[in-house]
Coordinates of N, CA and C and ligand atoms in Angstrom, one line a residue:
M146 N 32.1 -15.2 -13.1 CA 31.8 -14.8 -14.4 C 30.4 -14.2 -14.5
A147 N 30.2 -13.0 -15.1 CA 28.9 -12.4 -15.2 C 27.9 -13.3 -15.9
L148 N 26.7 -13.2 -15.7 CA 25.6 -13.9 -16.5 C 25.6 -13.4 -17.8
Q149 N 25.6 -14.3 -18.7 CA 25.5 -14.0 -20.2 C 24.2 -14.4 -20.9
L150 N 23.9 -13.8 -22.0 CA 22.7 -14.2 -22.7 C 22.8 -15.8 -23.0
G151 N 21.6 -16.3 -22.8 CA 21.6 -17.8 -22.9 C 21.9 -18.7 -21.8
D152 N 22.4 -18.0 -20.7 CA 22.6 -18.7 -19.4 C 21.4 -19.0 -18.8
V153 N 21.3 -20.0 -17.9 CA 20.1 -20.3 -17.1 C 20.1 -19.2 -16.0
A154 N 19.0 -18.5 -15.9 CA 18.8 -17.5 -14.8 C 18.8 -18.2 -13.4
P155 N 19.6 -17.9 -12.4 CA 19.5 -18.7 -11.2 C 18.3 -18.5 -10.5
D156 N 17.8 -19.6 -9.8 CA 16.5 -19.7 -9.0 C 17.0 -19.1 -7.6
F157 N 15.9 -18.6 -6.9 CA 16.3 -18.1 -5.6 C 15.0 -18.0 -4.8
T158 N 15.1 -17.9 -3.4 CA 13.9 -17.5 -2.6 C 14.4 -16.2 -1.9
S159 N 13.4 -15.3 -1.9 CA 13.7 -13.9 -1.3 C 12.5 -13.4 -0.7
E160 N 12.7 -12.6 0.4 CA 11.6 -11.8 0.9 C 11.2 -10.6 0.0
S161 N 10.0 -10.3 0.0 CA 9.6 -9.1 -0.8 C 8.5 -8.4 -0.2
T162 N 8.1 -7.3 -0.7 CA 6.9 -6.6 -0.3 C 5.6 -7.4 -0.5
E163 N 5.6 -8.3 -1.3 CA 4.5 -9.2 -1.5 C 4.7 -10.6 -0.9
G164 N 5.6 -10.6 0.2 CA 5.8 -11.9 0.9 C 7.0 -12.7 0.3
T165 N 7.2 -14.0 0.7 CA 8.3 -14.8 0.3 C 8.1 -15.2 -1.3
I166 N 9.0 -14.8 -2.0 CA 9.0 -15.1 -3.6 C 10.1 -16.3 -3.8
H167 N 9.4 -17.4 -4.3 CA 10.2 -18.4 -5.0 C 10.3 -18.1 -6.5
F168 N 11.5 -17.7 -6.9 CA 11.5 -16.9 -8.2 C 10.9 -17.9 -9.4
Y169 N 11.4 -19.1 -9.6 CA 10.8 -19.8 -10.6 C 9.3 -20.1 -10.5
D170 N 8.9 -20.4 -9.3 CA 7.4 -20.5 -9.1 C 6.7 -19.2 -9.4
Y171 N 7.3 -18.2 -9.1 CA 6.7 -16.9 -9.3 C 6.5 -16.6 -10.8
L172 N 7.6 -16.9 -11.6 CA 7.5 -16.7 -13.0 C 6.6 -17.6 -13.8
G173 N 6.4 -18.8 -13.1 CA 5.6 -19.8 -13.9 C 6.2 -20.1 -15.2
D174 N 5.2 -20.1 -16.3 CA 5.6 -20.4 -17.6 C 5.8 -19.1 -18.4
G175 N 5.7 -18.0 -17.8 CA 5.8 -16.8 -18.5 C 7.1 -16.1 -18.5
W176 N 7.3 -14.8 -18.8 CA 8.5 -14.2 -19.0 C 8.7 -13.4 -17.7
G177 N 10.0 -12.9 -17.4 CA 10.2 -12.2 -16.2 C 11.2 -11.0 -16.5
V178 N 11.0 -9.9 -15.7 CA 12.0 -8.8 -15.8 C 12.4 -8.6 -14.3
L179 N 13.7 -8.8 -14.1 CA 14.1 -8.6 -12.8 C 15.1 -7.5 -12.9
F180 N 14.9 -6.4 -12.0 CA 15.7 -5.2 -12.2 C 16.1 -4.8 -10.7
S181 N 17.3 -4.3 -10.7 CA 17.8 -3.9 -9.4 C 18.0 -2.4 -9.3
H182 N 17.8 -1.7 -8.3 CA 18.1 -0.4 -8.0 C 19.0 -0.1 -6.8
P183 N 19.7 1.0 -6.8 CA 20.8 1.1 -5.7 C 20.4 1.2 -4.3
K184 N 19.1 2.0 -4.1 CA 18.9 2.3 -2.7 C 17.6 2.8 -2.5
D185 N 17.0 2.4 -1.4 CA 15.5 3.0 -1.0 C 15.7 4.4 -0.7
F186 N 14.6 5.2 -0.8 CA 14.5 6.6 -0.3 C 15.6 7.5 -1.1
T187 N 15.7 7.2 -2.5 CA 16.5 7.9 -3.3 C 15.7 8.4 -4.5
P188 N 16.0 9.6 -5.0 CA 15.2 10.3 -6.0 C 14.9 9.5 -7.3
V189 N 16.0 9.1 -8.0 CA 15.9 8.4 -9.4 C 15.1 7.1 -9.2
C190 N 15.4 6.4 -8.0 CA 14.9 5.0 -7.8 C 13.4 5.2 -7.6
T191 N 13.1 6.2 -6.8 CA 11.6 6.5 -6.6 C 10.8 6.7 -7.9
T192 N 11.4 7.5 -8.8 CA 10.7 7.7 -10.1 C 10.7 6.4 -10.9
E193 N 11.7 5.6 -10.9 CA 11.7 4.3 -11.7 C 10.7 3.4 -11.2
L194 N 10.6 3.3 -9.8 CA 9.7 2.2 -9.2 C 8.3 2.5 -9.5
G195 N 8.0 4.0 -9.4 CA 6.6 4.4 -9.7 C 6.3 4.2 -11.1
E196 N 7.2 4.4 -12.0 CA 6.9 4.2 -13.5 C 6.6 2.8 -13.9
V197 N 7.4 1.9 -13.3 CA 7.2 0.4 -13.5 C 5.7 0.1 -13.0
A198 N 5.4 0.7 -11.9 CA 4.0 0.4 -11.3 C 3.0 0.9 -12.3
R199 N 3.2 2.1 -12.9 CA 2.2 2.7 -13.9 C 2.2 1.8 -15.1
L200 N 3.3 1.2 -15.5 CA 3.4 0.3 -16.7 C 3.0 -1.2 -16.4
K201 N 2.6 -1.5 -15.2 CA 2.4 -2.9 -14.9 C 1.4 -3.6 -15.9
G202 N 0.3 -2.9 -16.2 CA -0.7 -3.5 -17.2 C 0.1 -3.9 -18.5
E203 N 1.0 -3.0 -19.1 CA 1.7 -3.5 -20.2 C 2.6 -4.7 -20.1
F204 N 3.2 -4.8 -18.9 CA 3.9 -6.0 -18.7 C 3.0 -7.3 -18.6
D205 N 1.8 -7.0 -17.9 CA 0.8 -8.1 -17.8 C 0.4 -8.6 -19.2
K206 N 0.2 -7.5 -20.1 CA -0.3 -8.0 -21.5 C 0.8 -8.8 -22.2
R207 N 2.0 -8.7 -21.8 CA 3.1 -9.5 -22.4 C 3.4 -10.8 -21.6
N208 N 2.6 -11.1 -20.7 CA 2.8 -12.3 -19.9 C 4.1 -12.2 -19.1
T209 N 4.4 -11.1 -18.5 CA 5.7 -10.8 -18.0 C 5.5 -10.4 -16.5
K210 N 6.2 -11.0 -15.6 CA 6.2 -10.6 -14.3 C 7.4 -9.6 -14.0
V211 N 7.2 -8.6 -13.3 CA 8.3 -7.6 -13.0 C 8.6 -7.8 -11.5
L212 N 10.0 -7.8 -11.1 CA 10.4 -7.7 -9.8 C 11.5 -6.8 -9.6
G213 N 11.5 -5.9 -8.6 CA 12.4 -4.9 -8.3 C 13.4 -5.5 -7.2
L214 N 14.6 -5.0 -7.0 CA 15.4 -5.5 -5.9 C 16.3 -4.4 -5.5
S215 N 16.6 -4.5 -4.2 CA 17.9 -3.7 -3.7 C 18.3 -4.4 -2.4
V216 N 19.6 -4.1 -2.0 CA 20.0 -4.8 -0.8 C 19.5 -4.2 0.5
D217 N 18.6 -3.2 0.4 CA 17.9 -2.7 1.6 C 17.0 -3.7 2.2
P218 N 16.7 -3.7 3.5 CA 15.9 -4.7 4.3 C 14.5 -4.4 3.9
I219 N 13.7 -5.4 4.2 CA 12.3 -5.4 3.9 C 11.5 -4.3 4.7
E220 N 12.0 -4.0 5.9 CA 11.3 -2.9 6.7 C 11.6 -1.6 6.0
S221 N 12.7 -1.4 5.3 CA 12.9 -0.2 4.7 C 12.0 -0.1 3.4
H222 N 11.9 -1.2 2.7 CA 11.1 -1.3 1.5 C 9.7 -0.9 1.9
R223 N 9.2 -1.5 3.0 CA 7.9 -1.2 3.4 C 7.5 0.2 3.7
S224 N 8.5 0.9 4.4 CA 8.2 2.3 4.7 C 8.4 3.2 3.5
W225 N 9.2 2.8 2.4 CA 9.4 3.6 1.2 C 8.2 3.6 0.3
V226 N 7.4 2.4 0.4 CA 6.4 2.2 -0.6 C 5.3 3.5 -0.6
G227 N 5.0 4.0 0.6 CA 4.1 5.1 0.7 C 4.7 6.3 0.0
D228 N 6.0 6.5 0.1 CA 6.7 7.6 -0.6 C 6.5 7.6 -2.2
I229 N 6.7 6.3 -2.6 CA 6.6 6.1 -4.1 C 5.2 6.4 -4.6
K230 N 4.2 6.1 -3.9 CA 2.8 6.5 -4.2 C 2.6 8.1 -4.2
D231 N 3.1 8.6 -3.0 CA 3.1 10.1 -2.9 C 3.7 10.8 -4.0
A232 N 4.9 10.3 -4.3 CA 5.7 11.0 -5.3 C 5.3 10.8 -6.8
T233 N 4.9 9.7 -7.0 CA 4.6 9.4 -8.4 C 3.1 9.2 -8.8
G234 N 2.2 9.0 -7.7 CA 0.8 8.8 -7.9 C 0.6 7.2 -8.2
N235 N 1.7 6.5 -8.2 CA 1.5 5.0 -8.5 C 1.8 4.2 -7.4
E236 N 0.9 3.3 -7.0 CA 1.0 2.4 -5.8 C 1.8 1.2 -6.3
L237 N 2.8 0.8 -5.5 CA 3.7 -0.3 -5.9 C 2.8 -1.6 -6.1
N238 N 2.9 -2.3 -7.1 CA 1.8 -3.2 -7.6 C 2.6 -4.6 -8.1
Y239 N 3.8 -4.7 -7.7 CA 4.7 -5.8 -7.9 C 5.6 -6.0 -6.9
P240 N 6.3 -7.1 -6.8 CA 7.2 -7.4 -5.7 C 8.5 -6.6 -5.7
L241 N 8.8 -5.9 -4.6 CA 10.3 -5.4 -4.4 C 11.0 -6.3 -3.5
L242 N 12.0 -7.0 -4.1 CA 12.8 -8.0 -3.3 C 13.7 -7.3 -2.3
A243 N 13.9 -7.8 -1.1 CA 14.8 -7.3 0.0 C 16.0 -8.3 -0.1
D244 N 17.2 -7.8 -0.3 CA 18.3 -8.7 -0.5 C 19.5 -8.2 0.4
P245 N 19.2 -8.1 1.8 CA 20.3 -7.4 2.6 C 21.6 -8.3 2.7
D246 N 21.4 -9.6 2.5 CA 22.6 -10.4 2.6 C 23.2 -10.7 1.2
R247 N 22.6 -10.0 0.2 CA 23.1 -9.9 -1.2 C 23.1 -11.2 -1.9
T248 N 22.4 -12.2 -1.4 CA 22.3 -13.5 -2.1 C 21.9 -13.3 -3.7
V249 N 20.9 -12.6 -3.9 CA 20.4 -12.5 -5.4 C 21.4 -11.6 -6.0
A250 N 21.8 -10.4 -5.4 CA 22.8 -9.5 -6.1 C 23.9 -10.2 -6.5
D251 N 24.5 -11.1 -5.6 CA 25.7 -11.9 -6.1 C 25.4 -12.9 -7.2
L252 N 24.3 -13.6 -7.0 CA 24.0 -14.5 -8.1 C 23.9 -13.9 -9.4
Y253 N 23.4 -12.7 -9.5 CA 23.1 -12.0 -10.8 C 24.2 -11.0 -11.1
G254 N 25.2 -10.9 -10.2 CA 26.3 -9.9 -10.5 C 25.7 -8.5 -10.6
M255 N 24.9 -8.1 -9.7 CA 24.4 -6.8 -9.7 C 25.1 -5.8 -8.8
I256 N 26.2 -6.3 -8.2 CA 27.2 -5.2 -7.4 C 28.4 -5.2 -8.4
H257 N 28.7 -4.0 -8.8 CA 29.9 -3.7 -9.6 C 30.8 -3.0 -8.8
P258 N 31.8 -3.7 -8.1 CA 32.7 -3.0 -7.0 C 33.4 -1.7 -7.5
N259 N 33.7 -1.7 -8.7 CA 34.4 -0.4 -9.1 C 33.5 0.7 -9.3
A260 N 32.1 0.5 -9.4 CA 31.2 1.6 -9.3 C 30.8 1.9 -7.9
N261 N 30.5 0.8 -7.1 CA 30.1 1.0 -5.7 C 30.3 -0.5 -5.1
D262 N 31.0 -0.5 -3.9 CA 31.2 -1.7 -3.2 C 30.0 -2.4 -2.6
T263 N 29.0 -1.6 -2.2 CA 27.9 -2.2 -1.5 C 26.6 -2.2 -2.1
L264 N 26.3 -1.2 -3.1 CA 24.9 -1.0 -3.6 C 24.9 -1.7 -4.9
T265 N 23.8 -2.1 -5.3 CA 23.5 -2.7 -6.6 C 23.5 -1.6 -7.6
V266 N 23.9 -1.8 -8.9 CA 23.8 -0.9 -10.0 C 22.3 -1.1 -10.6
R267 N 22.0 -0.3 -11.6 CA 20.8 -0.6 -12.3 C 20.8 -1.6 -13.3
S268 N 20.6 -2.9 -12.8 CA 20.7 -4.0 -13.6 C 19.3 -4.3 -14.1
V269 N 19.2 -4.8 -15.5 CA 17.9 -5.3 -15.9 C 18.2 -6.6 -16.4
F270 N 17.5 -7.7 -16.1 CA 17.5 -9.1 -16.7 C 16.1 -9.5 -17.2
V271 N 16.0 -9.8 -18.6 CA 14.8 -10.3 -19.0 C 15.1 -11.8 -19.2
I272 N 14.0 -12.5 -18.6 CA 14.2 -14.0 -18.5 C 13.0 -14.7 -19.3
G273 N 13.3 -15.6 -20.3 CA 12.3 -16.2 -21.0 C 11.6 -17.4 -20.2
P274 N 10.5 -17.9 -20.9 CA 9.7 -19.0 -20.4 C 10.6 -20.3 -20.1
D275 N 11.8 -20.4 -20.8 CA 12.7 -21.5 -20.6 C 13.7 -21.2 -19.4
K276 N 13.5 -20.1 -18.7 CA 14.3 -19.6 -17.7 C 15.7 -19.2 -18.0
K277 N 15.9 -18.9 -19.3 CA 17.2 -18.5 -19.8 C 17.2 -16.9 -20.0
V278 N 18.4 -16.4 -19.7 CA 18.6 -14.9 -19.8 C 18.6 -14.6 -21.2
K279 N 17.5 -13.6 -21.6 CA 17.4 -13.2 -23.0 C 18.0 -11.8 -23.1
L280 N 18.2 -11.0 -22.1 CA 18.6 -9.6 -22.3 C 19.2 -9.2 -21.0
T281 N 20.4 -8.5 -21.0 CA 21.0 -7.9 -19.8 C 21.2 -6.4 -20.2
I282 N 21.0 -5.5 -19.3 CA 21.3 -4.1 -19.4 C 21.9 -3.6 -18.1
T283 N 22.9 -2.8 -18.2 CA 23.4 -2.2 -16.9 C 23.5 -0.6 -17.0
Y284 N 22.8 0.0 -16.2 CA 22.9 1.5 -16.1 C 23.6 1.8 -14.7
P285 N 24.2 3.1 -14.8 CA 24.8 3.5 -13.6 C 23.7 4.1 -12.7
A286 N 24.1 4.3 -11.4 CA 23.1 4.9 -10.5 C 22.5 6.3 -10.9
S287 N 23.3 7.0 -11.6 CA 23.0 8.5 -11.9 C 22.0 8.5 -13.1
T288 N 21.7 7.4 -13.7 CA 20.8 7.5 -15.0 C 19.5 6.5 -14.8
G289 N 18.5 7.1 -14.6 CA 17.2 6.3 -14.6 C 17.0 5.8 -15.9
R290 N 16.3 4.4 -15.9 CA 16.1 3.6 -17.1 C 14.9 4.1 -17.8
N291 N 14.9 3.7 -19.1 CA 13.7 3.9 -19.9 C 12.8 2.6 -20.0
F292 N 11.8 2.4 -19.3 CA 11.1 1.1 -19.2 C 10.3 0.9 -20.4
Q293 N 10.0 2.0 -21.3 CA 9.4 1.8 -22.6 C 10.3 0.9 -23.5
E294 N 11.6 1.1 -23.3 CA 12.6 0.3 -24.1 C 12.6 -1.1 -23.6
I295 N 12.3 -1.3 -22.3 CA 12.2 -2.7 -21.9 C 11.0 -3.4 -22.5
L296 N 9.9 -2.6 -22.5 CA 8.6 -3.2 -23.2 C 8.9 -3.5 -24.7
R297 N 9.6 -2.6 -25.3 CA 10.0 -2.7 -26.8 C 10.8 -4.0 -27.1
V298 N 11.7 -4.2 -26.1 CA 12.6 -5.2 -26.3 C 11.8 -6.6 -26.1
L299 N 10.8 -6.6 -25.1 CA 10.0 -7.8 -24.8 C 9.2 -8.1 -26.1
D300 N 8.6 -7.0 -26.8 CA 8.0 -7.2 -28.0 C 8.8 -7.8 -29.0
S301 N 10.0 -7.4 -29.1 CA 10.9 -8.1 -30.1 C 11.2 -9.5 -29.7
L302 N 11.7 -9.6 -28.5 CA 12.1 -11.0 -28.0 C 10.8 -12.0 -28.2
Q303 N 9.6 -11.6 -27.9 CA 8.5 -12.5 -27.9 C 8.2 -12.8 -29.5
L304 N 8.2 -11.8 -30.4 CA 8.1 -12.0 -31.8 C 9.1 -13.0 -32.4
T305 N 10.4 -12.6 -32.1 CA 11.5 -13.3 -32.8 C 11.7 -14.7 -32.2
S306 N 11.0 -15.0 -31.1 CA 11.1 -16.4 -30.5 C 10.1 -17.3 -31.3
G307 N 9.3 -16.6 -32.0 CA 8.2 -17.5 -32.7 C 8.3 -17.5 -34.2
Y308 N 9.1 -16.6 -34.7 CA 9.2 -16.5 -36.2 C 10.7 -16.3 -36.5
S309 N 10.9 -16.6 -37.9 CA 12.3 -16.5 -38.3 C 12.6 -15.1 -38.8
V310 N 12.4 -14.2 -37.8 CA 12.7 -12.7 -38.2 C 13.5 -12.0 -37.1
A311 N 14.0 -11.0 -37.4 CA 14.8 -10.1 -36.5 C 14.1 -8.6 -36.6
T312 N 14.3 -7.8 -35.6 CA 13.7 -6.5 -35.7 C 14.8 -5.4 -36.0
P313 N 14.5 -4.6 -36.9 CA 15.5 -3.5 -37.2 C 15.7 -2.4 -36.1
V314 N 16.6 -1.5 -36.5 CA 16.9 -0.3 -35.6 C 15.5 0.4 -35.2
N315 N 15.4 0.6 -34.0 CA 14.3 1.6 -33.4 C 12.9 0.9 -33.7
W316 N 12.9 -0.4 -34.0 CA 11.6 -1.0 -34.4 C 10.6 -0.9 -33.2
T317 N 9.3 -0.7 -33.5 CA 8.4 -0.9 -32.5 C 7.2 -1.7 -33.2
E318 N 6.4 -2.2 -32.2 CA 5.2 -3.2 -32.5 C 4.5 -2.7 -33.7
G319 N 4.2 -3.5 -34.7 CA 3.5 -3.2 -36.0 C 4.3 -2.8 -37.1
E320 N 5.5 -2.5 -36.9 CA 6.4 -2.1 -38.0 C 7.0 -3.4 -38.7
D321 N 7.4 -3.1 -39.9 CA 8.0 -4.2 -40.7 C 9.2 -4.8 -40.0
V322 N 9.4 -6.1 -40.3 CA 10.5 -6.8 -39.5 C 11.4 -7.4 -40.7
I323 N 12.5 -7.9 -40.3 CA 13.6 -8.5 -41.2 C 13.6 -10.0 -41.1
I324 N 13.6 -10.5 -42.4 CA 13.6 -12.0 -42.5 C 15.2 -12.4 -42.2
V325 N 15.3 -13.4 -41.3 CA 16.7 -13.8 -41.0 C 17.4 -14.3 -42.3
P326 N 18.7 -14.0 -42.4 CA 19.5 -14.5 -43.6 C 19.5 -16.0 -43.8
A327 N 19.3 -16.7 -42.7 CA 19.3 -18.3 -42.9 C 18.1 -18.8 -43.8
I328 N 17.1 -17.9 -43.9 CA 15.9 -18.4 -44.7 C 16.2 -18.0 -46.2
S329 N 16.0 -18.9 -47.1 CA 16.2 -18.6 -48.5 C 15.0 -17.9 -49.0
D330 N 15.2 -17.1 -50.1 CA 14.0 -16.5 -50.7 C 12.9 -17.4 -51.1
E331 N 13.2 -18.6 -51.5 CA 12.2 -19.6 -51.8 C 11.4 -19.9 -50.5
D332 N 12.1 -20.3 -49.4 CA 11.4 -20.5 -48.2 C 10.7 -19.3 -47.6
A333 N 11.2 -18.1 -47.9 CA 10.6 -16.9 -47.4 C 9.2 -16.7 -48.0
K334 N 9.2 -17.1 -49.3 CA 7.9 -16.9 -49.9 C 6.7 -17.7 -49.3
E335 N 7.1 -18.9 -48.9 CA 6.2 -19.8 -48.2 C 5.9 -19.4 -46.7
K336 N 7.0 -18.9 -46.0 CA 6.8 -18.6 -44.6 C 6.2 -17.3 -44.4
F337 N 6.3 -16.4 -45.2 CA 5.8 -15.1 -45.1 C 4.8 -14.7 -46.3
P338 N 3.7 -15.2 -46.2 CA 2.7 -15.1 -47.4 C 2.4 -13.6 -47.6
K339 N 2.6 -12.7 -46.8 CA 2.3 -11.4 -47.0 C 3.4 -10.7 -48.0
G340 N 4.4 -11.5 -48.2 CA 5.3 -11.0 -49.2 C 6.6 -10.3 -48.5
F341 N 7.6 -10.0 -49.3 CA 8.8 -9.4 -48.7 C 9.4 -8.5 -49.8
R342 N 10.1 -7.5 -49.4 CA 10.8 -6.6 -50.3 C 12.4 -6.7 -50.0
A343 N 13.2 -6.9 -50.9 CA 14.5 -7.1 -50.7 C 15.4 -5.8 -51.0
V344 N 15.9 -5.1 -50.0 CA 16.7 -3.8 -50.1 C 18.1 -4.3 -50.6
K345 N 18.6 -5.4 -50.1 CA 19.7 -6.0 -50.4 C 19.5 -7.4 -50.3
P346 N 20.3 -8.4 -51.0 CA 19.9 -9.9 -50.8 C 19.8 -10.3 -49.3
Y347 N 20.6 -9.7 -48.4 CA 20.6 -10.1 -47.1 C 19.7 -9.2 -46.2
L348 N 19.0 -8.2 -46.8 CA 18.1 -7.3 -46.0 C 16.8 -7.3 -46.5
R349 N 15.9 -8.2 -46.1 CA 14.5 -8.4 -46.7 C 13.5 -8.0 -45.6
Y350 N 12.7 -7.2 -46.0 CA 11.6 -6.6 -45.0 C 10.3 -7.4 -45.3
T351 N 9.5 -7.7 -44.2 CA 8.2 -8.2 -44.4 C 7.3 -7.8 -43.3
P352 N 6.0 -7.6 -43.5 CA 5.2 -7.1 -42.6 C 5.2 -8.0 -41.3
Q353 N 4.9 -7.4 -40.1 CA 5.1 -8.3 -38.9 C 4.1 -9.4 -39.0
P354 N 4.6 -10.6 -38.9 CA 3.9 -11.8 -39.3 C 2.7 -12.1 -38.3
N355 N 2.8 -11.6 -37.1 CA 1.8 -12.2 -36.1 C 0.6 -11.1 -35.9
R356 N 0.4 -10.3 -36.9 CA -0.6 -9.3 -36.9 C -1.6 -9.4 -38.0
Ligands
BEZ233 C1 19.0 7.8 -7.0 O1 18.1 6.8 -7.1 O2 18.5 8.9 -7.1 C2 20.3 7.5 -6.8 C3 20.7 6.3 -6.1 C4 22.0 6.1 -5.7 C5 23.0 6.9 -6.3 C6 22.6 8.0 -6.9 C7 21.3 8.3 -7.2

């Protein structure tokens, strides 16, 4: 059965471009984004890995470790790294896991046999400090991901883990958020001193509480 939201993210040990990674130890008390790509020396993957390198500082700000993965061997990863820098201008600055025996790919259900028997699809797993899966996304090989969206989701996940709020459609950091329906108006007045406006009894907006 595929990993679902709320499941414990499996721990593993894997070779990577930054040496041996013990997953839980590597994540420490922070957040993690584990993402797979289908194959080294392919065009879309090259752009994705370069973009994640460019955004590394944004993930750091969110106390989030990023790790890429494919079933290609470590020697292949090592020789591809130079191409990523040449093609995108960004040096790989996070671990790229080598999973030739598919240990991690199988643990996380990253191979979808009806799409491709042997290669990982473009999976994304966001893992919380409690080591539970907070988000899963799957893209086909033909579509590069939007990593700004992963940052946006991290902002939402980190905010909503600390406050009784949810984030509306297309929300980005700094915009008003929604008070969850389980909170009564009376409690909302106490919990959200900046106030709230009710568009419907169940749709109440309040300024982002942690700013
Ligand atoms: C790519 O990254 O460009 C790619 C990889 C596998 C299949 C199709 C495209």
